[in-house]
Coordinates of C-alpha atoms in Angstrom, one line a residue:
X1 CA 95.0 5.7 54.7
X2 CA 94.7 9.3 55.2
X3 CA 92.1 11.2 53.0
X4 CA 94.7 13.2 51.9
X5 CA 96.5 10.3 49.9
X6 CA 93.6 9.7 47.7
X7 CA 91.6 12.3 45.4
X8 CA 89.7 15.0 46.4
X9 CA 86.6 16.5 44.3
X10 CA 86.3 20.6 43.9
X11 CA 82.9 22.1 43.8
X12 CA 82.5 26.2 43.2
X13 CA 79.8 28.4 42.2
X14 CA 79.7 31.8 41.0
X15 CA 76.1 33.9 41.5
X16 CA 74.3 37.0 41.2
X17 CA 75.1 37.5 44.9
X18 CA 74.8 36.4 48.3
X19 CA 71.6 35.5 49.7
X20 CA 71.3 31.7 49.2
X21 CA 67.2 31.9 49.1
X22 CA 67.0 34.5 46.4
X23 CA 70.1 34.6 44.4
X24 CA 71.0 32.2 41.2
X25 CA 73.8 30.5 39.9
X26 CA 75.3 31.9 37.2
X27 CA 78.6 29.9 36.7
X28 CA 79.6 26.2 38.0
X29 CA 82.5 23.6 38.2
X30 CA 82.7 20.6 39.7
X31 CA 86.6 19.1 39.3
X32 CA 88.0 15.9 40.6
X33 CA 92.1 16.2 41.9
X34 CA 94.7 13.6 41.9
X35 CA 96.8 13.0 45.1
X36 CA 99.5 15.3 43.1
X37 CA 97.6 18.4 42.4
X38 CA 96.9 17.5 38.5
X39 CA 93.3 18.0 38.0
X40 CA 92.1 14.3 36.7
X41 CA 88.4 15.3 35.3
X42 CA 86.3 18.7 35.5
X43 CA 82.7 19.8 34.4
X44 CA 81.7 23.2 34.0
X45 CA 78.5 25.1 33.7
X46 CA 77.2 28.2 32.0
X47 CA 73.9 29.0 33.2
X48 CA 71.1 31.5 32.0
X49 CA 69.7 32.3 35.4
X50 CA 66.6 33.7 34.5
X51 CA 67.2 36.7 36.0
X52 CA 69.1 40.2 35.5
X53 CA 72.8 39.9 36.7
X54 CA 73.7 42.9 38.9
X55 CA 76.0 44.9 37.9
X56 CA 78.1 44.3 40.9
X57 CA 78.2 40.6 40.4
X58 CA 79.5 41.1 36.9
X59 CA 82.2 42.8 37.9
X60 CA 83.3 39.9 40.1
X61 CA 83.0 37.0 38.1
X62 CA 82.9 38.9 34.7
X63 CA 79.8 37.0 33.5
X64 CA 76.9 39.6 32.2
X65 CA 73.4 39.4 31.9
X66 CA 73.7 39.4 27.9
X67 CA 76.3 37.0 27.8
X68 CA 74.5 34.6 30.0
X69 CA 71.9 34.6 28.2
X70 CA 73.7 34.1 24.9
X71 CA 75.8 31.0 25.8
X72 CA 74.5 30.1 28.9
X73 CA 72.1 26.2 29.5
X74 CA 68.6 26.9 31.2
X75 CA 69.3 27.1 34.8
X76 CA 67.1 24.0 35.1
X77 CA 69.1 21.4 32.8
X78 CA 72.2 22.9 34.2
X79 CA 71.3 22.6 37.8
X80 CA 69.8 19.3 37.5
X81 CA 73.4 17.9 36.2
X82 CA 75.5 19.9 39.0
X83 CA 73.4 18.0 41.8
X84 CA 73.6 14.7 40.1
X85 CA 77.4 15.1 39.3
X86 CA 77.9 16.3 42.9
X87 CA 75.8 13.1 44.5
X88 CA 77.8 10.8 42.6
X89 CA 81.0 12.1 43.7
X90 CA 79.7 12.1 47.4
X91 CA 78.3 8.8 47.0
X92 CA 81.6 6.9 45.5
X93 CA 83.0 8.5 49.2
X94 CA 85.4 10.8 47.7
X95 CA 85.6 14.0 49.9
X96 CA 83.9 17.4 48.0
X97 CA 85.8 20.6 49.0
X98 CA 83.9 23.7 48.9
X99 CA 85.1 27.1 50.2
X100 CA 82.3 28.5 52.4
X101 CA 80.3 25.2 51.9
X102 CA 77.3 26.6 53.3
X103 CA 76.8 29.4 50.9
X104 CA 77.4 27.5 47.8
X105 CA 75.7 24.1 48.9
X106 CA 72.7 26.2 50.4
X107 CA 72.5 28.5 47.4
X108 CA 72.7 25.0 45.0
X109 CA 69.7 23.4 47.4
X110 CA 67.5 26.2 46.6
X111 CA 68.3 26.3 43.3
X112 CA 66.8 22.7 43.1
X113 CA 63.6 23.3 45.0
X114 CA 63.2 26.6 42.6
X115 CA 63.2 24.3 39.1
X116 CA 61.4 21.0 40.8
X117 CA 64.7 18.6 40.9
X118 CA 66.0 16.3 43.3
X119 CA 68.5 18.0 45.8
X120 CA 72.0 16.8 46.8
X121 CA 70.5 15.5 50.3
X122 CA 67.7 13.7 48.5
X123 CA 69.7 11.9 46.2
X124 CA 71.8 10.7 49.0
X125 CA 69.4 10.6 51.8
X126 CA 71.1 13.2 54.2
X127 CA 73.1 15.7 54.6
X128 CA 75.9 16.1 52.0
X129 CA 79.0 14.5 53.6
X130 CA 82.0 14.1 53.4
X131 CA 82.8 17.6 53.0
X132 CA 86.1 19.4 53.7
X133 CA 85.8 23.4 53.7
X134 CA 88.9 25.4 53.9
X135 CA 87.7 28.6 55.6
X136 CA 86.2 26.5 58.2
X137 CA 89.0 24.3 59.1
X138 CA 91.7 27.5 58.8
X139 CA 89.5 29.4 61.3
X140 CA 89.5 26.5 63.7
X141 CA 93.4 25.7 63.7
X142 CA 94.6 29.4 63.4
X143 CA 91.7 31.4 65.3
X144 CA 93.9 34.2 65.9
X145 CA 95.5 34.9 62.6
X146 CA 95.3 38.6 61.5
X147 CA 93.8 39.3 58.0
X148 CA 91.6 38.2 55.7
X149 CA 90.1 34.6 54.7
X150 CA 89.3 35.0 51.4
X151 CA 90.3 31.9 49.4
X152 CA 92.8 34.5 47.9
X153 CA 94.5 35.1 51.2
X154 CA 94.1 31.4 52.2
X155 CA 96.2 30.8 49.1
X156 CA 98.7 33.4 49.7
X157 CA 98.9 32.1 53.3
X158 CA 99.4 28.2 52.1
X159 CA 101.7 28.6 49.4
X160 CA 99.1 27.9 46.7
X161 CA 98.9 29.7 43.1
X162 CA 95.4 30.9 41.8
X163 CA 96.0 32.5 38.9
X164 CA 91.7 33.3 37.9
X165 CA 90.1 34.4 41.0
X166 CA 86.4 34.3 40.5
X167 CA 86.5 31.7 38.0
X168 CA 84.8 28.7 38.9
X169 CA 87.1 26.2 37.7
X170 CA 90.1 28.1 39.2
X171 CA 88.4 28.6 42.6
X172 CA 87.6 24.7 42.8
X173 CA 91.0 24.0 42.1
X174 CA 92.7 26.6 44.2
X175 CA 90.3 25.3 47.0
X176 CA 90.7 21.6 46.8
X177 CA 95.4 22.7 46.7
X178 CA 94.8 24.6 49.7
X179 CA 92.9 21.8 51.7
X180 CA 96.2 19.5 50.9
X181 CA 98.2 22.4 52.0
X182 CA 96.5 23.4 55.3
X183 CA 96.2 19.1 56.0
X184 CA 100.4 19.2 55.8
X185 CA 100.7 22.4 57.8
X186 CA 98.4 20.5 60.7
X187 CA 99.0 17.6 60.6
X188 CA 95.6 16.4 63.1
X189 CA 93.6 17.3 60.2
X190 CA 95.2 15.6 57.6
X191 CA 95.3 12.3 60.0
X192 CA 91.0 12.5 60.6
X193 CA 89.3 10.2 59.3
X194 CA 86.3 11.5 57.1
X195 CA 83.5 11.1 59.3
X196 CA 85.4 13.1 62.4
X197 CA 86.6 15.6 59.9
X198 CA 83.3 16.0 59.4
X199 CA 81.4 16.3 63.0
X200 CA 84.6 18.8 63.8
X201 CA 84.0 21.0 61.2
X202 CA 80.1 21.0 62.1
X203 CA 81.3 22.1 65.9
X204 CA 83.9 24.5 64.5
X205 CA 81.3 26.3 62.0
X206 CA 78.8 26.7 65.2
X207 CA 81.7 28.4 67.1
X208 CA 82.6 30.6 64.6
X209 CA 79.1 31.8 63.9
X210 CA 78.5 32.1 67.8
X211 CA 81.7 34.5 67.8
X212 CA 80.7 36.7 64.6
X213 CA 77.2 37.1 65.8
X214 CA 78.4 38.5 69.1
X215 CA 80.9 40.3 67.7
X216 CA 78.2 42.1 65.1
X217 CA 75.7 42.4 67.8
X218 CA 78.3 44.7 69.8
X219 CA 79.7 46.6 67.2
X220 CA 77.2 46.7 64.4
X221 CA 73.5 45.2 64.8
X222 CA 72.3 44.4 68.1
X223 CA 70.2 41.9 66.3
X224 CA 72.4 40.9 64.0
X225 CA 72.1 36.9 63.3
X226 CA 74.5 34.3 62.3
X227 CA 73.5 31.1 60.8
X228 CA 75.5 28.3 62.6
X229 CA 73.9 25.4 60.3
X230 CA 77.0 23.4 58.0
X231 CA 77.4 22.4 55.9
X232 CA 73.8 23.4 54.5
X233 CA 71.2 25.8 55.7
X234 CA 68.1 24.4 56.3
X235 CA 65.1 25.7 54.1
X236 CA 63.5 28.0 55.6
X237 CA 59.6 26.6 56.8

């Protein structure tokens, strides 16, 4: 039986920035979807990240420092709950859909270390799996298509409605629906065993990173480095 005929769990974060080593989680969502795309279960979090939220980040996801401090739960408490929820879903064998997984999963990993709670990898005894990343898969199956590959662009391309972009729950749900539509359009992906699909994404993400690094070194920064690891960036030594 194909993974497309079973449930999917989707995970998304909104954060203070784009650096997995230094930035913090502001909101998070873990949403379980049925095969027909309907939401079966969901958990969402608003955190007090313990640092000021830059105006640029607030402009994207709509959460100010003042709002997070007044209404958010302590970061350590929420990070523990998020990591536990994801580990439980993956431990049950349910695929985890994460748009740009190497960012969200790596930032969560660093938050776990920051707050002294077991990471998803530590809870599972290995790198998170099975993970399905619509960004990596779309670039692999349709590498020469022009245009953006952000979630809103993938939604438009695969016919998925996105009502509230940069809301963690809305983005998580949309990413899972994109994955199903992508698998229907590109049948070999939908027919793969989850372990095979995980290995494909590891190879594809590395190839995409090499290509981007080559482009950046040629056009912008001769010293540019693009991380090849997926779905989790190793912790710095």
